[in-house]
Each structure stands twice: as C-alpha cells, then as structure tokens.
Amino acid sequence: MIDETTLIILGLFAFCGGLIDAAVGGGGLVQIPALLNALPQHSIATVLGTNKLAVWAGTASSFFRYVHKVKFVWKLLIPTMLSAFVFAFIGAMSIAHIPKQFMTYSVLFLLIIMAVYTFLKKDLGAYSTDIKCGHKEIFLGIVFGGVIGFYDGIFGPGSGSFLLFLFVKVLGFDFLSASASAKVVNLGTFSAALLFFIPTGHILWEIGLIIAFCNILGSFVGVFLALHYGSQFIRIFFLILLIFLIIRMGISIF
C-alpha cells in the first residue's frame, strides 16, 4: 500500500481526471501519469487496469447524469458501443505485443490534426446538424468505434477525446450531445478492458476504489459545467485539453 500523502495526491489527480473526462474526455492523460509515478514497482498492465476501474466508475456516473438531459441516438450508439467493446477486449489482450512508442507517436500526430481542425472550424459542434442514422452512419460508427475501442483497450488516454471528435466531425453531433454519447461508448470499452484486467489480477483494488470515488466526484462537476455552459464551453475546453495533451506527449517523446 502507498503512503497517505501519495494517496491524497492520486485522489486529487483522479478528481481532475473525472472532471475532464465528464466534459470532454481525455482524463486518462492526467490520471495515468500520476499512477505511473505513484506505482513504479507495478507493471504497466496493473497501472492501466487500476485506472480502468476508476474511469469506469466516473464514466458510469457521468452517463446517469446526462441520460435525462440529452437525447441519445441509440440506433447509432448501440452498434458503435458493441464494436468498441469487442475491439477493446482484443486491445487489452494485445497490450504486451504493440510497441508503446509507435502508439504514442500515432496518438500525438492525431491530436495535432484534431486541434488544428477544431481551431480553424469555429462553428464545429456549435449546433447539431441533421443527424442521419442510415446504413452509412452506422457503418462509420462501427468502424471508428472498433478502432478507438482497440486503442482504448491497449493504451487508453485520449480515447474519449477521439470519440468526441468522431461524433462531432463525422456524425454531425453538437459538442454537448457528442460528449454525452461518448460516455456510452466508453462504458463499453472500459467494461471490456476490465473483463481482461480483473481475471488476470491486474487491478489494485484498494487504490482503485479510492481513486474511483474521487473520479466520480470529479465527474459530477464536469457534467454540471457541460450542461450549464453548453457546446461552446465544451469546444473551448476541448481545445485547451488537446493543446495540453500535445505538449504533455511531446515533452515525454522529445
């Protein structure tokens, strides 16, 4: 067990991670480095498994806060979530076989593209377009859900932000609806990853439950801000998060 001071610091990072995740996704980029620093004696799989327990709790809490406030397009979300669930489990099983450096470079490149595009498109996600839910949209949801799910299972940080961008840019959601919808898919990916991490013993339950509680508290604040200030606030918050993630990952790489 880690000392009390370190546990308090982890709790603060988990609170911030839950807040960010509830509003725009990407809270793992705050929480995972803190866990890696606090648990140097444990494997990357154990760190990721413990993190997944916390973010699952925070995301479930966010979803139940959104469910009565936002209209969900279930015909699109369910196949997207199922695809993400399957590929997240495959990703978790592949965790030892994919070069982490390759994943980091790829994610950094995608974050830069997302940030530039979101900055240039001032009206992106400001309002919902006519959301179609035909075979094409469902197919795109399944494909992108599978790709993001695989990434979430094998690494994870930033997957919520990728989902947010998918729903806004590809499927025409506004930022608020996209943020809420991303929670549904993330619940699938986190659940799939836990189905791998729990039986293989890659979760530190005492630490995981404590930071899960802090993650839930943060998610309450994040959902309140998202619902109170709407899509334009989420867009700005999303851009700030992307810039932070790019700098954070850039420093770690270079």
Short mmCIF file of C-alpha atoms in Angstrom, two decimals:
data_model
loop_
_atom_site.label_atom_id
_atom_site.label_comp_id
_atom_site.label_asym_id
_atom_site.label_seq_id
_atom_site.Cartn_x
_atom_site.Cartn_y
_atom_site.Cartn_z
CA MET A 1 0.00 0.00 0.00
CA ILE A 2 1.28 3.50 -0.81
CA ASP A 3 1.65 6.21 1.83
CA GLU A 4 -1.19 8.56 2.77
CA THR A 5 0.26 11.68 1.13
CA THR A 6 0.70 9.91 -2.21
CA LEU A 7 -2.84 8.58 -1.97
CA ILE A 8 -4.21 12.09 -1.40
CA ILE A 9 -2.28 13.37 -4.44
CA LEU A 10 -3.63 10.47 -6.50
CA GLY A 11 -7.13 11.38 -5.33
CA LEU A 12 -6.69 14.99 -6.49
CA PHE A 13 -5.48 13.84 -9.91
CA ALA A 14 -8.39 11.39 -10.11
CA PHE A 15 -10.84 14.21 -9.30
CA CYS A 16 -9.35 16.36 -12.08
CA GLY A 17 -9.34 13.38 -14.43
CA GLY A 18 -13.01 12.70 -13.71
CA LEU A 19 -13.93 16.34 -14.28
CA ILE A 20 -12.10 16.49 -17.63
CA ASP A 21 -13.42 13.10 -18.75
CA ALA A 22 -17.03 14.03 -17.98
CA ALA A 23 -16.84 17.22 -20.04
CA VAL A 24 -14.56 16.42 -22.99
CA GLY A 25 -12.81 13.07 -22.43
CA GLY A 26 -9.06 12.61 -22.10
CA GLY A 27 -8.90 12.49 -18.32
CA GLY A 28 -6.60 9.49 -18.52
CA LEU A 29 -3.76 11.76 -19.65
CA VAL A 30 -3.99 13.37 -16.21
CA GLN A 31 -4.62 10.24 -14.17
CA ILE A 32 -2.32 7.66 -15.75
CA PRO A 33 0.95 9.64 -15.38
CA ALA A 34 0.06 10.14 -11.70
CA LEU A 35 -0.49 6.40 -11.27
CA LEU A 36 2.74 5.56 -13.12
CA ASN A 37 4.63 7.90 -10.80
CA ALA A 38 2.97 6.54 -7.64
CA LEU A 39 3.26 2.84 -8.60
CA PRO A 40 6.72 2.43 -10.15
CA GLN A 41 7.05 -1.13 -8.83
CA HIS A 42 3.97 -2.34 -10.69
CA SER A 43 3.62 -3.36 -14.35
CA ILE A 44 2.03 -1.10 -16.97
CA ALA A 45 -0.86 -3.60 -17.18
CA THR A 46 -1.57 -3.19 -13.45
CA VAL A 47 -1.44 0.61 -13.71
CA LEU A 48 -3.81 0.59 -16.69
CA GLY A 49 -6.13 -1.94 -15.03
CA THR A 50 -6.36 0.13 -11.83
CA ASN A 51 -7.00 3.24 -13.92
CA LYS A 52 -9.76 1.46 -15.88
CA LEU A 53 -11.62 0.66 -12.65
CA ALA A 54 -11.61 4.34 -11.67
CA VAL A 55 -12.60 5.71 -15.08
CA TRP A 56 -15.37 3.11 -15.45
CA ALA A 57 -16.92 4.38 -12.21
CA GLY A 58 -16.56 8.03 -13.24
CA THR A 59 -17.96 7.43 -16.72
CA ALA A 60 -20.95 5.47 -15.40
CA SER A 61 -21.68 8.36 -13.05
CA SER A 62 -21.43 10.86 -15.93
CA PHE A 63 -23.75 8.81 -18.11
CA PHE A 64 -26.50 8.69 -15.49
CA ARG A 65 -26.24 12.47 -15.07
CA TYR A 66 -26.54 13.02 -18.83
CA VAL A 67 -29.24 10.43 -19.53
CA HIS A 68 -32.22 12.65 -18.61
CA LYS A 69 -30.73 15.82 -20.10
CA VAL A 70 -29.52 14.74 -23.56
CA LYS A 71 -31.27 12.86 -26.34
CA PHE A 72 -29.30 9.73 -27.28
CA VAL A 73 -29.39 8.24 -30.79
CA TRP A 74 -29.47 4.61 -29.62
CA LYS A 75 -29.80 3.15 -33.13
CA LEU A 76 -26.31 4.52 -33.84
CA LEU A 77 -24.80 4.25 -30.37
CA ILE A 78 -25.51 0.59 -29.66
CA PRO A 79 -23.64 -0.88 -32.69
CA THR A 80 -20.82 1.63 -32.14
CA MET A 81 -20.53 0.60 -28.49
CA LEU A 82 -20.65 -3.14 -29.30
CA SER A 83 -17.87 -2.75 -31.87
CA ALA A 84 -15.80 -0.73 -29.39
CA PHE A 85 -16.45 -3.35 -26.68
CA VAL A 86 -15.17 -6.25 -28.82
CA PHE A 87 -12.07 -4.44 -30.04
CA ALA A 88 -11.27 -3.01 -26.60
CA PHE A 89 -11.08 -6.57 -25.26
CA ILE A 90 -8.79 -7.54 -28.16
CA GLY A 91 -6.68 -4.46 -27.46
CA ALA A 92 -6.35 -5.32 -23.78
CA MET A 93 -5.19 -8.82 -24.69
CA SER A 94 -2.64 -7.33 -27.12
CA ILE A 95 -1.15 -4.95 -24.58
CA ALA A 96 2.21 -6.74 -24.48
CA HIS A 97 2.56 -7.04 -28.25
CA ILE A 98 2.14 -3.48 -29.59
CA PRO A 99 5.17 -1.14 -29.35
CA LYS A 100 4.19 1.62 -26.96
CA GLN A 101 6.41 4.14 -28.78
CA PHE A 102 4.56 3.56 -32.07
CA MET A 103 1.22 4.13 -30.32
CA THR A 104 2.49 7.33 -28.68
CA TYR A 105 3.75 8.84 -31.96
CA SER A 106 0.48 7.96 -33.72
CA VAL A 107 -1.66 9.49 -30.99
CA LEU A 108 0.43 12.69 -30.93
CA PHE A 109 0.00 13.10 -34.70
CA LEU A 110 -3.78 12.61 -34.47
CA LEU A 111 -4.08 15.05 -31.56
CA ILE A 112 -2.33 17.76 -33.59
CA ILE A 113 -4.65 17.18 -36.57
CA MET A 114 -7.72 17.35 -34.30
CA ALA A 115 -6.53 20.52 -32.57
CA VAL A 116 -5.78 22.38 -35.82
CA TYR A 117 -9.08 21.36 -37.41
CA THR A 118 -11.16 22.27 -34.33
CA PHE A 119 -9.41 25.65 -34.04
CA LEU A 120 -9.94 26.53 -37.72
CA LYS A 121 -13.59 25.42 -37.79
CA LYS A 122 -15.08 27.99 -35.43
CA ASP A 123 -18.62 26.63 -35.76
CA LEU A 124 -17.64 22.97 -35.38
CA GLY A 125 -20.03 21.33 -32.93
CA ALA A 126 -21.72 24.62 -32.07
CA TYR A 127 -25.04 23.08 -33.01
CA SER A 128 -26.33 19.73 -34.14
CA THR A 129 -26.74 19.19 -37.87
CA ASP A 130 -29.43 16.95 -39.29
CA ILE A 131 -28.15 13.71 -37.77
CA LYS A 132 -28.82 10.86 -40.14
CA CYS A 133 -28.85 7.30 -38.89
CA GLY A 134 -28.74 5.23 -42.04
CA HIS A 135 -26.54 2.30 -43.00
CA LYS A 136 -23.61 4.60 -43.83
CA GLU A 137 -23.60 6.30 -40.42
CA ILE A 138 -23.99 3.01 -38.57
CA PHE A 139 -21.14 1.51 -40.62
CA LEU A 140 -18.89 4.51 -39.82
CA GLY A 141 -19.81 4.20 -36.15
CA ILE A 142 -18.88 0.51 -36.13
CA VAL A 143 -15.55 1.12 -37.93
CA PHE A 144 -14.43 4.10 -35.88
CA GLY A 145 -15.82 2.54 -32.68
CA GLY A 146 -13.69 -0.55 -33.33
CA VAL A 147 -10.52 1.47 -33.98
CA ILE A 148 -10.97 3.71 -30.93
CA GLY A 149 -12.02 0.70 -28.83
CA PHE A 150 -8.83 -1.17 -29.76
CA TYR A 151 -6.75 1.89 -28.83
CA ASP A 152 -8.65 2.25 -25.56
CA GLY A 153 -8.03 -1.39 -24.66
CA ILE A 154 -4.32 -1.30 -25.38
CA PHE A 155 -3.43 2.18 -24.10
CA GLY A 156 -6.46 4.40 -23.49
CA PRO A 157 -5.60 8.03 -22.69
CA GLY A 158 -7.43 10.40 -25.02
CA SER A 159 -9.96 7.83 -26.31
CA GLY A 160 -12.85 9.95 -25.03
CA SER A 161 -11.50 12.93 -26.97
CA PHE A 162 -11.24 10.85 -30.15
CA LEU A 163 -14.85 9.73 -29.67
CA LEU A 164 -15.96 13.32 -29.11
CA PHE A 165 -14.30 14.36 -32.37
CA LEU A 166 -15.86 11.38 -34.18
CA PHE A 167 -19.39 12.29 -33.10
CA VAL A 168 -18.93 15.99 -33.94
CA LYS A 169 -16.98 15.87 -37.21
CA VAL A 170 -18.10 12.57 -38.78
CA LEU A 171 -21.64 12.16 -37.43
CA GLY A 172 -22.76 15.79 -37.06
CA PHE A 173 -23.45 16.00 -33.31
CA ASP A 174 -23.09 19.20 -31.31
CA PHE A 175 -20.39 19.11 -28.63
CA LEU A 176 -22.79 18.56 -25.73
CA SER A 177 -24.58 15.59 -27.36
CA ALA A 178 -21.22 14.23 -28.54
CA SER A 179 -19.77 14.40 -25.03
CA ALA A 180 -22.75 12.53 -23.58
CA SER A 181 -22.74 9.93 -26.40
CA ALA A 182 -19.02 9.29 -25.97
CA LYS A 183 -19.77 8.15 -22.41
CA VAL A 184 -21.95 5.32 -23.74
CA VAL A 185 -19.18 4.00 -25.98
CA ASN A 186 -16.54 4.46 -23.29
CA LEU A 187 -18.62 2.41 -20.86
CA GLY A 188 -18.37 -0.41 -23.38
CA THR A 189 -14.62 -0.09 -23.87
CA PHE A 190 -13.88 0.21 -20.16
CA SER A 191 -16.09 -2.79 -19.35
CA ALA A 192 -14.34 -4.90 -21.99
CA ALA A 193 -10.90 -3.95 -20.70
CA LEU A 194 -11.95 -4.80 -17.14
CA LEU A 195 -13.10 -8.24 -18.30
CA PHE A 196 -9.45 -8.84 -19.16
CA PHE A 197 -7.75 -6.98 -16.29
CA ILE A 198 -9.85 -8.41 -13.42
CA PRO A 199 -9.35 -12.16 -14.10
CA THR A 200 -5.64 -11.63 -14.78
CA GLY A 201 -5.17 -9.85 -11.44
CA HIS A 202 -4.08 -6.51 -12.89
CA ILE A 203 -6.09 -4.30 -10.52
CA LEU A 204 -5.01 -2.86 -7.16
CA TRP A 205 -8.45 -2.85 -5.60
CA GLU A 206 -7.84 -0.68 -2.54
CA ILE A 207 -6.18 2.10 -4.52
CA GLY A 208 -8.56 1.65 -7.45
CA LEU A 209 -11.70 2.06 -5.33
CA ILE A 210 -10.35 5.19 -3.63
CA ILE A 211 -9.47 6.93 -6.90
CA ALA A 212 -12.77 5.67 -8.40
CA PHE A 213 -14.63 7.60 -5.68
CA CYS A 214 -12.59 10.74 -6.46
CA ASN A 215 -13.21 10.21 -10.18
CA ILE A 216 -16.97 10.12 -9.53
CA LEU A 217 -16.81 13.38 -7.58
CA GLY A 218 -14.92 15.00 -10.46
CA SER A 219 -17.43 13.69 -12.98
CA PHE A 220 -20.29 15.41 -11.13
CA VAL A 221 -18.52 18.75 -11.52
CA GLY A 222 -17.64 18.04 -15.18
CA VAL A 223 -21.23 17.17 -16.14
CA PHE A 224 -22.54 20.25 -14.31
CA LEU A 225 -20.18 22.51 -16.27
CA ALA A 226 -21.04 20.82 -19.57
CA LEU A 227 -24.80 21.06 -19.06
CA HIS A 228 -24.67 24.57 -17.61
CA TYR A 229 -22.40 26.17 -20.23
CA GLY A 230 -23.20 24.05 -23.29
CA SER A 231 -21.43 23.22 -26.53
CA GLN A 232 -19.33 26.38 -26.93
CA PHE A 233 -17.79 25.88 -23.49
CA ILE A 234 -17.03 22.23 -24.31
CA ARG A 235 -15.40 23.28 -27.62
CA ILE A 236 -13.05 25.69 -25.82
CA PHE A 237 -12.35 23.18 -23.04
CA PHE A 238 -11.71 20.53 -25.71
CA LEU A 239 -9.16 22.76 -27.48
CA ILE A 240 -7.38 23.56 -24.20
CA LEU A 241 -7.24 19.85 -23.39
CA LEU A 242 -5.84 18.97 -26.85
CA ILE A 243 -3.10 21.59 -26.51
CA PHE A 244 -2.24 20.25 -23.05
CA LEU A 245 -2.14 16.67 -24.33
CA ILE A 246 0.07 17.63 -27.30
CA ILE A 247 2.56 19.45 -25.05
CA ARG A 248 2.47 16.65 -22.46
CA MET A 249 3.07 13.89 -25.00
CA GLY A 250 5.57 15.97 -26.96
CA ILE A 251 7.70 16.52 -23.86
CA SER A 252 7.60 12.81 -22.99
CA ILE A 253 8.69 11.87 -26.54
CA PHE A 254 11.30 14.52 -27.31
#
